[in-house]
């Protein structure tokens, strides 16, 4: 497996382009199944998770053409209703095909995704919502089988905020008969991006981006041409990289509004963040000050930025409390960071991070995407050469991160394995 090597100590500076958002692209590409014809997608990031959803769509009968960041999907022949374990196990977000397949084919068999490094991650709320829309669900031999004689609108109250759950049900409800109301819906920008794409396909969705989403079902959707929004988590990760190295980095192709909580925390930590249209300029300003963080659904501080901030806090002036409220096991990076000299204590869902003046390099690895990226951030400031093993996870969700950081002056390279 590939490794990434980093020689710490370089200050980052220069311009870097942010890619399209993984978590917006995944549901939007799945939504191609809801029409029959050819849709076009631009600014799709080049990632393993995108390859996984494309393999799945192709297994379901879609024809795919890919050129760089442009993808064309012809779903006229997408009539297979089975998503096998082999494809689903590679990526939990494969479950996003469940709602579209059920709406299109009235039946779907999707392998139940297992838990993962960051938590058990059940899909009970997806399934309960589909039942309310008129699907009959069976769980057997590790597969979810859903059948319906026609989906009908319903009121669905989510017990907790779920991003892909909101997306799955929004897609299923789009082709249901009558009106669906989703309450306590996720408000993430990726949910809004999906709703906008579906509306351009002919759906009638109101309120995406608020906690109450109303969907009036339509009989059919048209193919679409759409551009994927910028990746706010990649942008946030690069912003933290600049802050950690006392850098001077300008990010291009950003949506600063999607990064409100992250920008506010960086500013509280003493980092200079300037916004100019779709560009964000992040400058170090002396030692980083400690700040406390609690992860929350959007517009709160994102769980997908928790590891990166913990790494920033590990070299801050003072102590910081970091509470993870979304996933029960999302502190897996702590033991690796400790090996690099960080001073962190965990108590329940809270980490106490006492800043140290210097991290030192070590061979490390992580079993989660954001944790892997954060180990690279630590490598940027650690004394000596850090080796990040098992970068498979990084490649799932960051497009050429080592090239982007290298372009900003980091001493970083990939060793093929
Ligand atoms: N949950 C349930 N039952 C459900 C659904 C969720 O109990 O049916 C729980 C989860 O176990 C978790 C919480 O609800 O404790 C929130 O999970 P959510 O469903 O919102 O997560 P997700 O939709 O599976 C998406 C992103 C994640 C991101 C989370 C939270 C995609 C493809 N994935 O996951 O992204 O961390 O929302 O914002 O959109 C990543 O990109 O690294 C990543 C993990």
Tab-separated table of C-alpha atoms and ligand atoms in Angstrom:
chain	number	residue	atom	x	y	z
A	1	UNK	CA	0.000	0.000	0.000
A	2	UNK	CA	1.188	3.544	-0.740
A	3	UNK	CA	2.803	5.667	1.963
A	4	UNK	CA	3.168	9.411	2.297
A	5	UNK	CA	6.417	10.823	3.637
A	6	UNK	CA	6.736	14.321	5.031
A	7	UNK	CA	9.819	16.182	6.154
A	8	UNK	CA	8.432	18.652	8.692
A	9	UNK	CA	9.284	22.301	9.121
A	10	UNK	CA	8.282	24.031	5.886
A	11	UNK	CA	5.991	27.054	6.043
A	12	UNK	CA	3.205	26.780	3.458
A	13	UNK	CA	2.591	29.643	1.062
A	14	UNK	CA	0.924	30.225	-2.288
A	15	UNK	CA	-2.380	29.478	-4.022
A	16	UNK	CA	-4.287	26.214	-4.064
A	17	UNK	CA	-7.484	25.135	-5.805
A	18	UNK	CA	-10.179	23.357	-3.810
A	19	UNK	CA	-11.814	20.331	-5.522
A	20	UNK	CA	-15.496	19.463	-5.796
A	21	UNK	CA	-17.137	18.098	-2.650
A	22	UNK	CA	-17.075	14.333	-2.169
A	23	UNK	CA	-20.157	14.345	0.047
A	24	UNK	CA	-22.132	16.449	-2.442
A	25	UNK	CA	-21.019	14.413	-5.457
A	26	UNK	CA	-21.981	11.019	-3.947
A	27	UNK	CA	-25.746	11.650	-3.526
A	28	UNK	CA	-25.917	13.729	-6.711
A	29	UNK	CA	-24.357	10.925	-8.788
A	30	UNK	CA	-26.732	8.433	-7.121
A	31	UNK	CA	-29.662	10.679	-8.085
A	32	UNK	CA	-28.862	10.025	-11.767
A	33	UNK	CA	-30.777	6.763	-11.205
A	34	UNK	CA	-33.962	8.767	-10.812
A	35	UNK	CA	-34.138	9.690	-14.473
A	36	UNK	CA	-33.778	7.813	-17.733
A	37	UNK	CA	-31.284	9.463	-20.023
A	38	UNK	CA	-27.887	11.116	-19.949
A	39	UNK	CA	-26.881	13.560	-17.203
A	40	UNK	CA	-23.639	15.556	-17.055
A	41	UNK	CA	-21.648	16.396	-13.943
A	42	UNK	CA	-18.676	18.765	-13.734
A	43	UNK	CA	-16.115	19.470	-10.987
A	44	UNK	CA	-16.440	15.882	-9.738
A	45	UNK	CA	-13.415	15.206	-7.518
A	46	UNK	CA	-11.008	12.431	-8.527
A	47	UNK	CA	-11.413	10.127	-5.523
A	48	UNK	CA	-11.689	6.438	-4.650
A	49	UNK	CA	-15.160	7.013	-3.167
A	50	UNK	CA	-16.297	8.494	-6.482
A	51	UNK	CA	-14.885	5.434	-8.297
A	52	UNK	CA	-16.842	3.264	-5.852
A	53	UNK	CA	-20.200	4.942	-6.546
A	54	UNK	CA	-19.517	4.863	-10.303
A	55	UNK	CA	-18.745	1.111	-10.137
A	56	UNK	CA	-21.981	0.618	-8.274
A	57	UNK	CA	-24.009	2.660	-10.781
A	58	UNK	CA	-22.404	0.745	-13.606
A	59	UNK	CA	-23.242	-2.566	-11.885
A	60	UNK	CA	-26.861	-1.344	-11.716
A	61	UNK	CA	-26.822	-0.900	-15.499
A	62	UNK	CA	-25.811	2.759	-16.007
A	63	UNK	CA	-23.311	3.670	-18.756
A	64	UNK	CA	-20.567	5.958	-17.541
A	65	UNK	CA	-18.055	8.128	-19.353
A	66	UNK	CA	-15.413	9.977	-17.429
A	67	UNK	CA	-13.004	12.600	-18.620
A	68	UNK	CA	-11.011	14.307	-15.890
A	69	UNK	CA	-13.504	15.974	-13.594
A	70	UNK	CA	-16.438	15.614	-16.017
A	71	UNK	CA	-18.718	12.616	-15.796
A	72	UNK	CA	-21.543	11.583	-18.054
A	73	UNK	CA	-24.066	8.999	-16.817
A	74	UNK	CA	-26.647	7.369	-19.076
A	75	UNK	CA	-29.249	5.635	-16.936
A	76	UNK	CA	-31.605	4.470	-19.712
A	77	UNK	CA	-30.694	0.847	-19.021
A	78	UNK	CA	-30.198	1.014	-15.225
A	79	UNK	CA	-32.625	-1.755	-14.360
A	80	UNK	CA	-30.647	-3.993	-12.034
A	81	UNK	CA	-32.048	-3.674	-8.510
A	82	UNK	CA	-29.270	-5.397	-6.562
A	83	UNK	CA	-26.275	-3.663	-4.971
A	84	UNK	CA	-23.996	-6.477	-3.741
A	85	UNK	CA	-21.910	-6.496	-0.558
A	86	UNK	CA	-18.655	-6.476	-2.514
A	87	UNK	CA	-19.411	-2.995	-3.814
A	88	UNK	CA	-21.199	-1.639	-0.720
A	89	UNK	CA	-18.530	-2.697	1.795
A	90	UNK	CA	-15.986	-0.393	0.121
A	91	UNK	CA	-18.060	2.654	0.971
A	92	UNK	CA	-20.929	3.133	3.380
A	93	UNK	CA	-22.392	5.937	1.255
A	94	UNK	CA	-23.414	3.245	-1.280
A	95	UNK	CA	-26.619	3.129	0.730
A	96	UNK	CA	-27.516	6.352	-1.122
A	97	UNK	CA	-28.704	4.250	-4.068
A	98	UNK	CA	-31.492	2.720	-1.950
A	99	UNK	CA	-33.967	5.625	-2.176
A	100	UNK	CA	-33.387	6.271	-5.917
A	101	UNK	CA	-33.616	2.545	-6.829
A	102	UNK	CA	-36.811	2.096	-4.884
A	103	UNK	CA	-38.335	5.176	-6.522
A	104	UNK	CA	-37.270	4.010	-9.994
A	105	UNK	CA	-37.770	0.247	-9.886
A	106	UNK	CA	-40.154	-0.178	-6.918
A	107	UNK	CA	-37.681	-2.683	-5.543
A	108	UNK	CA	-34.114	-2.607	-4.293
A	109	UNK	CA	-31.771	-5.037	-2.634
A	110	UNK	CA	-28.763	-3.373	-1.059
A	111	UNK	CA	-26.214	-5.040	1.192
A	112	UNK	CA	-26.379	-3.553	4.683
A	113	UNK	CA	-23.243	-1.482	5.226
A	114	UNK	CA	-21.250	-2.587	8.254
A	115	UNK	CA	-19.970	-0.325	11.011
A	116	UNK	CA	-16.707	1.487	10.427
A	117	UNK	CA	-13.758	2.867	12.310
A	118	UNK	CA	-15.643	5.925	13.576
A	119	UNK	CA	-18.758	4.209	14.883
A	120	UNK	CA	-21.570	1.684	14.405
A	121	UNK	CA	-23.357	3.982	11.940
A	122	UNK	CA	-26.726	2.227	11.622
A	123	UNK	CA	-29.191	3.113	8.836
A	124	UNK	CA	-32.341	2.522	10.879
A	125	UNK	CA	-33.612	6.054	10.223
A	126	UNK	CA	-33.263	5.613	6.438
A	127	UNK	CA	-35.261	2.379	6.662
A	128	UNK	CA	-37.929	3.724	9.019
A	129	UNK	CA	-38.466	6.689	6.678
A	130	UNK	CA	-38.777	4.446	3.621
A	131	UNK	CA	-41.374	2.360	5.481
A	132	UNK	CA	-43.369	5.506	6.202
A	133	UNK	CA	-43.234	6.266	2.465
A	134	UNK	CA	-44.861	2.892	1.800
A	135	UNK	CA	-41.946	0.486	1.344
A	136	UNK	CA	-41.882	-2.982	2.835
A	137	UNK	CA	-38.435	-3.613	4.260
A	138	UNK	CA	-36.830	-6.954	5.053
A	139	UNK	CA	-33.407	-7.594	6.509
A	140	UNK	CA	-32.082	-10.983	5.571
A	141	UNK	CA	-28.595	-12.495	5.196
A	142	UNK	CA	-27.041	-9.032	5.530
A	143	UNK	CA	-29.149	-7.485	2.764
A	144	UNK	CA	-31.867	-4.856	2.934
A	145	UNK	CA	-34.686	-5.707	0.564
A	146	UNK	CA	-37.210	-2.945	-0.048
A	147	UNK	CA	-40.308	-3.293	-2.234
A	148	UNK	CA	-43.284	-1.045	-2.823
A	149	UNK	CA	-46.348	-0.918	-5.014
A	150	UNK	CA	-45.815	2.847	-5.208
A	151	UNK	CA	-44.281	5.308	-2.742
A	152	UNK	CA	-46.674	7.760	-1.076
A	153	UNK	CA	-45.868	11.052	0.657
A	154	UNK	CA	-45.656	11.012	4.471
A	155	UNK	CA	-44.535	13.059	7.465
A	156	UNK	CA	-41.167	11.884	8.687
A	157	UNK	CA	-39.635	13.116	11.945
A	158	UNK	CA	-35.975	12.183	12.253
A	159	UNK	CA	-35.017	11.134	15.800
A	160	UNK	CA	-31.585	12.524	15.125
A	161	UNK	CA	-30.045	14.597	12.357
A	162	UNK	CA	-28.749	12.342	9.586
A	163	UNK	CA	-27.133	13.687	6.430
A	164	UNK	CA	-27.378	10.682	4.092
A	165	UNK	CA	-30.690	9.717	5.728
A	166	UNK	CA	-32.155	13.105	4.761
A	167	UNK	CA	-30.698	12.720	1.247
A	168	UNK	CA	-32.012	9.176	0.739
A	169	UNK	CA	-35.537	10.073	1.832
A	170	UNK	CA	-35.552	13.336	-0.094
A	171	UNK	CA	-34.721	11.356	-3.254
A	172	UNK	CA	-37.331	8.660	-2.596
A	173	UNK	CA	-40.007	11.274	-1.785
A	174	UNK	CA	-39.313	13.200	-4.992
A	175	UNK	CA	-40.983	10.465	-7.059
A	176	UNK	CA	-43.624	9.530	-4.442
A	177	UNK	CA	-47.280	10.385	-4.843
A	178	UNK	CA	-48.291	13.383	-2.722
A	179	UNK	CA	-46.470	15.555	-0.221
A	180	UNK	CA	-43.676	14.501	2.138
A	181	UNK	CA	-42.509	16.599	5.051
A	182	UNK	CA	-39.109	15.840	6.565
A	183	UNK	CA	-38.700	17.294	10.060
A	184	UNK	CA	-35.388	17.634	11.917
A	185	UNK	CA	-33.761	17.300	8.493
A	186	UNK	CA	-30.011	17.766	8.048
A	187	UNK	CA	-29.157	21.322	6.925
A	188	UNK	CA	-25.727	20.569	5.441
A	189	UNK	CA	-24.778	22.403	2.211
A	190	UNK	CA	-24.519	18.977	0.528
A	191	UNK	CA	-28.237	18.399	1.219
A	192	UNK	CA	-29.019	21.779	-0.357
A	193	UNK	CA	-26.836	20.970	-3.385
A	194	UNK	CA	-28.735	17.700	-3.896
A	195	UNK	CA	-32.119	19.454	-3.570
A	196	UNK	CA	-31.049	22.077	-6.111
A	197	UNK	CA	-29.977	19.381	-8.577
A	198	UNK	CA	-33.234	17.457	-8.103
A	199	UNK	CA	-35.259	20.656	-8.556
A	200	UNK	CA	-33.442	21.312	-11.819
A	201	UNK	CA	-34.437	17.781	-12.855
A	202	UNK	CA	-38.082	18.764	-12.246
A	203	UNK	CA	-38.557	17.945	-8.558
A	204	UNK	CA	-40.491	20.193	-6.238
A	205	UNK	CA	-38.491	20.502	-3.017
A	206	UNK	CA	-38.836	23.446	-0.639
A	207	UNK	CA	-36.921	24.274	2.529
A	208	UNK	CA	-33.659	22.373	1.913
A	209	UNK	CA	-31.089	23.945	4.217
A	210	UNK	CA	-33.681	24.306	6.996
A	211	UNK	CA	-34.876	21.672	9.456
A	212	UNK	CA	-38.189	21.234	7.617
A	213	UNK	CA	-38.096	20.100	4.010
A	214	UNK	CA	-41.294	19.776	1.990
A	215	UNK	CA	-41.320	17.621	-1.125
A	216	UNK	CA	-44.235	17.477	-3.486
A	217	UNK	CA	-43.856	14.290	-5.509
A	218	UNK	CA	-43.667	14.460	-9.313
A	219	UNK	CA	-44.204	11.594	-11.787
A	220	UNK	CA	-40.790	11.767	-13.495
A	221	UNK	CA	-37.495	13.643	-13.595
A	222	UNK	CA	-35.437	14.906	-16.549
A	223	UNK	CA	-31.670	14.419	-17.017
A	224	UNK	CA	-29.571	17.294	-15.729
A	225	UNK	CA	-26.305	19.131	-16.137
A	226	UNK	CA	-24.801	20.152	-12.808
A	227	UNK	CA	-21.588	21.362	-11.202
A	228	UNK	CA	-20.459	19.954	-7.872
A	229	UNK	CA	-20.036	22.524	-5.076
A	230	UNK	CA	-16.583	23.102	-3.530
A	231	UNK	CA	-15.472	20.709	-0.795
A	232	UNK	CA	-15.752	22.594	2.500
A	233	UNK	CA	-13.885	19.877	4.403
A	234	UNK	CA	-10.954	19.822	2.002
A	235	UNK	CA	-10.891	23.626	2.210
A	236	UNK	CA	-10.993	23.468	6.022
A	237	UNK	CA	-8.167	20.919	6.057
A	238	UNK	CA	-5.978	23.165	3.873
A	239	UNK	CA	-6.840	26.149	6.086
A	240	UNK	CA	-5.657	24.255	9.152
A	241	UNK	CA	-2.488	23.231	7.258
A	242	UNK	CA	-1.730	26.903	6.637
A	243	UNK	CA	-2.510	27.823	10.260
A	244	UNK	CA	-0.334	25.011	11.668
A	245	UNK	CA	2.711	26.027	9.651
A	246	UNK	CA	2.253	29.774	10.264
A	247	UNK	CA	1.675	29.936	6.520
A	248	UNK	CA	0.245	32.334	3.979
A	249	UNK	CA	-2.127	30.385	1.749
A	250	UNK	CA	-4.881	31.517	-0.599
A	251	UNK	CA	-7.581	28.931	-1.324
A	252	UNK	CA	-9.452	29.257	-4.605
A	253	UNK	CA	-12.869	27.830	-5.540
A	254	UNK	CA	-14.336	27.988	-2.014
A	255	UNK	CA	-17.785	28.685	-0.664
A	256	UNK	CA	-16.838	30.687	2.467
A	257	UNK	CA	-20.438	30.683	3.692
A	258	UNK	CA	-20.236	26.902	4.144
A	259	UNK	CA	-17.217	27.317	6.410
A	260	UNK	CA	-18.662	29.750	8.975
A	261	UNK	CA	-17.997	27.656	12.090
A	262	UNK	CA	-14.483	26.672	10.968
A	263	UNK	CA	-13.502	30.248	10.082
A	264	UNK	CA	-14.859	31.536	13.409
A	265	UNK	CA	-12.779	28.993	15.372
A	266	UNK	CA	-9.623	29.728	13.393
A	267	UNK	CA	-10.073	33.434	14.050
A	268	UNK	CA	-10.624	32.772	17.780
A	269	UNK	CA	-7.353	30.831	17.700
A	270	UNK	CA	-5.635	33.978	16.414
A	271	UNK	CA	-5.288	32.936	12.775
A	272	UNK	CA	-5.930	35.640	10.158
A	273	UNK	CA	-8.686	34.610	7.740
A	274	UNK	CA	-9.672	36.982	4.946
A	275	UNK	CA	-12.480	36.356	2.496
A	276	UNK	CA	-12.616	37.691	-1.030
A	277	UNK	CA	-15.455	36.265	-3.130
A	278	UNK	CA	-14.719	32.562	-3.598
A	279	UNK	CA	-11.211	32.880	-2.162
A	280	UNK	CA	-10.089	32.449	1.420
A	281	UNK	CA	-6.721	33.746	2.548
A	282	UNK	CA	-5.313	32.085	5.690
A	283	UNK	CA	-2.280	33.562	7.424
A	284	UNK	CA	-0.477	32.487	10.545
A	285	UNK	CA	-0.109	35.189	13.170
A	286	UNK	CA	2.241	34.011	15.906
A	287	UNK	CA	1.505	30.987	18.072
A	288	UNK	CA	-2.002	29.519	17.725
A	289	UNK	CA	-4.189	30.074	20.819
A	290	UNK	CA	-6.218	27.211	22.275
A	291	UNK	CA	-9.970	27.146	21.624
A	292	UNK	CA	-12.672	24.665	22.678
A	293	UNK	CA	-14.686	22.744	20.119
A	294	UNK	CA	-17.898	20.783	20.140
A	295	UNK	CA	-18.940	19.000	16.945
A	296	UNK	CA	-22.544	19.569	15.885
A	297	UNK	CA	-24.694	19.089	12.786
A	298	UNK	CA	-24.413	21.992	10.316
A	299	UNK	CA	-24.210	24.948	10.822
A	300	UNK	CA	-22.303	23.840	13.929
A	301	UNK	CA	-18.658	22.782	13.904
A	302	UNK	CA	-18.323	19.742	11.563
A	303	UNK	CA	-17.243	16.354	12.908
A	304	UNK	CA	-15.285	15.988	9.650
A	305	UNK	CA	-12.979	18.817	10.874
A	306	UNK	CA	-12.597	17.567	14.454
A	307	UNK	CA	-9.375	15.576	13.948
A	308	UNK	CA	-7.708	18.401	12.011
A	309	UNK	CA	-8.534	20.895	14.787
A	310	UNK	CA	-7.312	18.539	17.470
A	311	UNK	CA	-3.969	18.388	15.666
A	312	UNK	CA	-3.900	22.195	15.478
A	313	UNK	CA	-4.689	22.395	19.191
A	314	UNK	CA	-1.930	19.899	19.964
A	315	UNK	CA	0.613	22.647	19.194
A	316	UNK	CA	-1.459	25.590	20.521
A	317	UNK	CA	-0.707	27.863	23.425
A	318	UNK	CA	-2.813	26.475	26.304
A	319	UNK	CA	-5.350	23.685	26.751
A	320	UNK	CA	-8.417	22.927	24.722
A	321	UNK	CA	-11.528	20.782	25.217
A	322	UNK	CA	-12.756	18.928	22.169
A	323	UNK	CA	-16.160	17.234	22.413
A	324	UNK	CA	-17.282	14.819	19.686
A	325	UNK	CA	-21.077	14.539	19.725
A	326	UNK	CA	-21.783	12.927	16.320
A	327	UNK	CA	-19.774	9.690	16.197
A	328	UNK	CA	-18.988	7.551	19.228
A	329	UNK	CA	-15.512	6.386	18.165
A	330	UNK	CA	-14.077	9.370	16.360
A	331	UNK	CA	-10.976	9.756	18.554
A	332	UNK	CA	-9.048	6.940	16.894
A	333	UNK	CA	-6.381	9.405	15.781
A	334	UNK	CA	-5.465	10.278	19.382
A	335	UNK	CA	-3.178	7.301	19.985
A	336	UNK	CA	-1.241	8.043	16.788
A	337	UNK	CA	-0.944	11.721	17.655
A	338	UNK	CA	0.309	10.825	21.132
A	339	UNK	CA	3.078	8.822	19.480
A	340	UNK	CA	4.131	12.090	17.867
A	341	UNK	CA	4.442	13.731	21.276
A	342	UNK	CA	0.992	15.279	21.740
A	343	UNK	CA	-0.411	15.578	25.263
A	344	UNK	CA	-4.034	14.417	25.078
A	345	UNK	CA	-6.342	12.831	27.650
A	346	UNK	CA	-9.709	11.365	26.742
A	347	UNK	CA	-12.706	11.312	29.029
A	348	UNK	CA	-15.853	9.932	27.416
A	349	UNK	CA	-16.616	11.945	24.311
A	350	UNK	CA	-14.255	14.758	25.298
A	351	UNK	CA	-10.542	15.143	24.675
A	352	UNK	CA	-8.382	17.472	26.717
A	353	UNK	CA	-5.541	18.674	24.537
A	354	UNK	CA	-2.623	20.424	26.219
A	355	UNK	CA	-0.537	22.209	23.636
A	356	UNK	CA	3.127	21.220	23.303
A	357	UNK	CA	5.837	23.320	21.675
A	358	UNK	CA	6.934	20.671	19.170
A	359	UNK	CA	5.702	17.366	17.734
A	360	UNK	CA	8.214	14.775	16.632
A	361	UNK	CA	7.948	12.485	13.636
A	362	UNK	CA	6.939	8.811	13.818
A	363	UNK	CA	5.585	6.121	11.533
A	364	UNK	CA	1.785	6.431	11.828
A	365	UNK	CA	-1.401	5.225	10.195
A	366	UNK	CA	-5.121	5.756	10.471
A	367	UNK	CA	-8.234	3.833	9.589
A	368	UNK	CA	-10.383	6.866	8.862
A	369	UNK	CA	-10.219	9.421	6.116
A	370	UNK	CA	-10.109	12.654	8.150
A	371	UNK	CA	-7.711	11.146	10.687
A	372	UNK	CA	-5.335	10.201	7.845
A	373	UNK	CA	-5.349	13.763	6.511
A	374	UNK	CA	-4.704	15.076	10.007
A	375	UNK	CA	-1.636	12.859	10.414
A	376	UNK	CA	-0.257	14.536	7.313
A	377	UNK	CA	-0.911	17.937	8.919
A	378	UNK	CA	1.005	16.800	11.996
A	379	UNK	CA	3.844	15.658	9.732
A	380	UNK	CA	4.085	19.175	8.286
A	381	UNK	CA	5.148	20.597	11.652
A	382	UNK	CA	6.823	17.589	13.300
A	383	UNK	CA	10.577	17.436	13.735
A	384	UNK	CA	12.024	14.889	11.289
A	385	UNK	CA	10.469	12.603	8.706
A	386	UNK	CA	6.905	11.348	9.277
A	387	UNK	CA	5.701	8.269	7.417
A	388	UNK	CA	1.934	7.996	7.024
A	389	UNK	CA	1.088	4.405	6.155
A	390	UNK	CA	-2.087	2.992	4.599
A	391	UNK	CA	-3.000	6.104	2.628
A	392	UNK	CA	-5.854	4.168	1.061
A	393	UNK	CA	-8.191	6.079	3.375
A	394	UNK	CA	-6.774	9.422	2.312
A	395	UNK	CA	-7.308	8.627	-1.362
A	396	UNK	CA	-10.954	7.890	-0.659
A	397	UNK	CA	-11.648	11.526	0.086
A	398	UNK	CA	-8.777	13.903	-0.766
A	399	UNK	CA	-7.759	14.534	-4.337
A	400	UNK	CA	-3.945	14.561	-4.603
A	401	UNK	CA	-3.495	16.122	-1.169
A	402	UNK	CA	0.258	15.550	-1.284
A	403	UNK	CA	0.490	17.370	-4.629
A	404	UNK	CA	-1.555	20.296	-3.328
A	405	UNK	CA	0.593	20.595	-0.183
A	406	UNK	CA	3.765	20.093	-2.233
A	407	UNK	CA	2.671	22.986	-4.478
A	408	UNK	CA	2.485	25.145	-1.348
A	409	UNK	CA	6.070	24.308	-0.406
A	410	UNK	CA	5.694	21.246	1.829
A	411	UNK	CA	8.416	18.597	1.595
A	412	UNK	CA	6.042	15.710	0.927
A	413	UNK	CA	6.067	12.742	-1.418
A	414	UNK	CA	4.305	9.462	-2.064
A	415	UNK	CA	6.042	6.118	-2.086
A	416	UNK	CA	4.191	3.511	-4.122
A	417	UNK	CA	3.804	0.244	-2.293
B	1	LIG	N1	-27.457	7.585	12.677
B	1	LIG	C1	-28.304	6.655	13.230
B	1	LIG	N2	-29.221	6.054	12.391
B	1	LIG	C2	-29.320	6.360	11.075
B	1	LIG	C3	-28.445	7.325	10.529
B	1	LIG	C4	-27.519	7.927	11.362
B	1	LIG	O1	-28.243	6.366	14.400
B	1	LIG	O2	-30.167	5.778	10.391
B	1	LIG	C5	-26.448	8.250	13.543
B	1	LIG	C6	-25.009	7.923	13.121
B	1	LIG	O3	-24.566	6.692	13.635
B	1	LIG	C7	-24.258	9.117	13.660
B	1	LIG	C8	-25.252	10.269	13.486
B	1	LIG	O4	-26.532	9.653	13.344
B	1	LIG	O5	-24.006	8.929	15.028
B	1	LIG	C9	-25.020	11.156	12.274
B	1	LIG	O6	-24.775	10.359	11.147
B	1	LIG	P1	-25.164	10.783	9.657
B	1	LIG	O7	-26.214	9.859	9.179
B	1	LIG	O8	-25.439	12.243	9.582
B	1	LIG	O9	-23.827	10.462	8.896
B	1	LIG	P2	-23.729	9.966	7.409
B	1	LIG	O10	-24.846	10.530	6.630
B	1	LIG	O11	-23.517	8.490	7.383
B	1	LIG	C10	-22.346	11.969	6.469
B	1	LIG	C11	-21.027	12.151	5.798
B	1	LIG	C12	-19.909	11.910	6.812
B	1	LIG	C13	-20.079	12.918	7.940
B	1	LIG	C14	-21.482	12.784	8.563
B	1	LIG	C15	-21.772	13.820	9.622
B	1	LIG	C16	-21.510	11.519	3.528
B	1	LIG	C17	-21.331	10.557	2.417
B	1	LIG	N3	-20.922	11.215	4.697
B	1	LIG	O12	-22.369	10.629	6.943
B	1	LIG	O13	-18.682	12.140	6.150
B	1	LIG	O14	-19.114	12.708	8.932
B	1	LIG	O15	-22.482	12.905	7.526
B	1	LIG	O16	-21.643	15.103	9.124
B	1	LIG	O17	-22.141	12.553	3.353
B	1	LIG	C18	-16.373	11.914	5.732
B	1	LIG	O18	-16.545	12.521	4.676
B	1	LIG	O19	-15.230	11.668	6.204
B	1	LIG	C19	-17.550	11.453	6.495
B	1	LIG	C20	-17.472	10.490	7.406
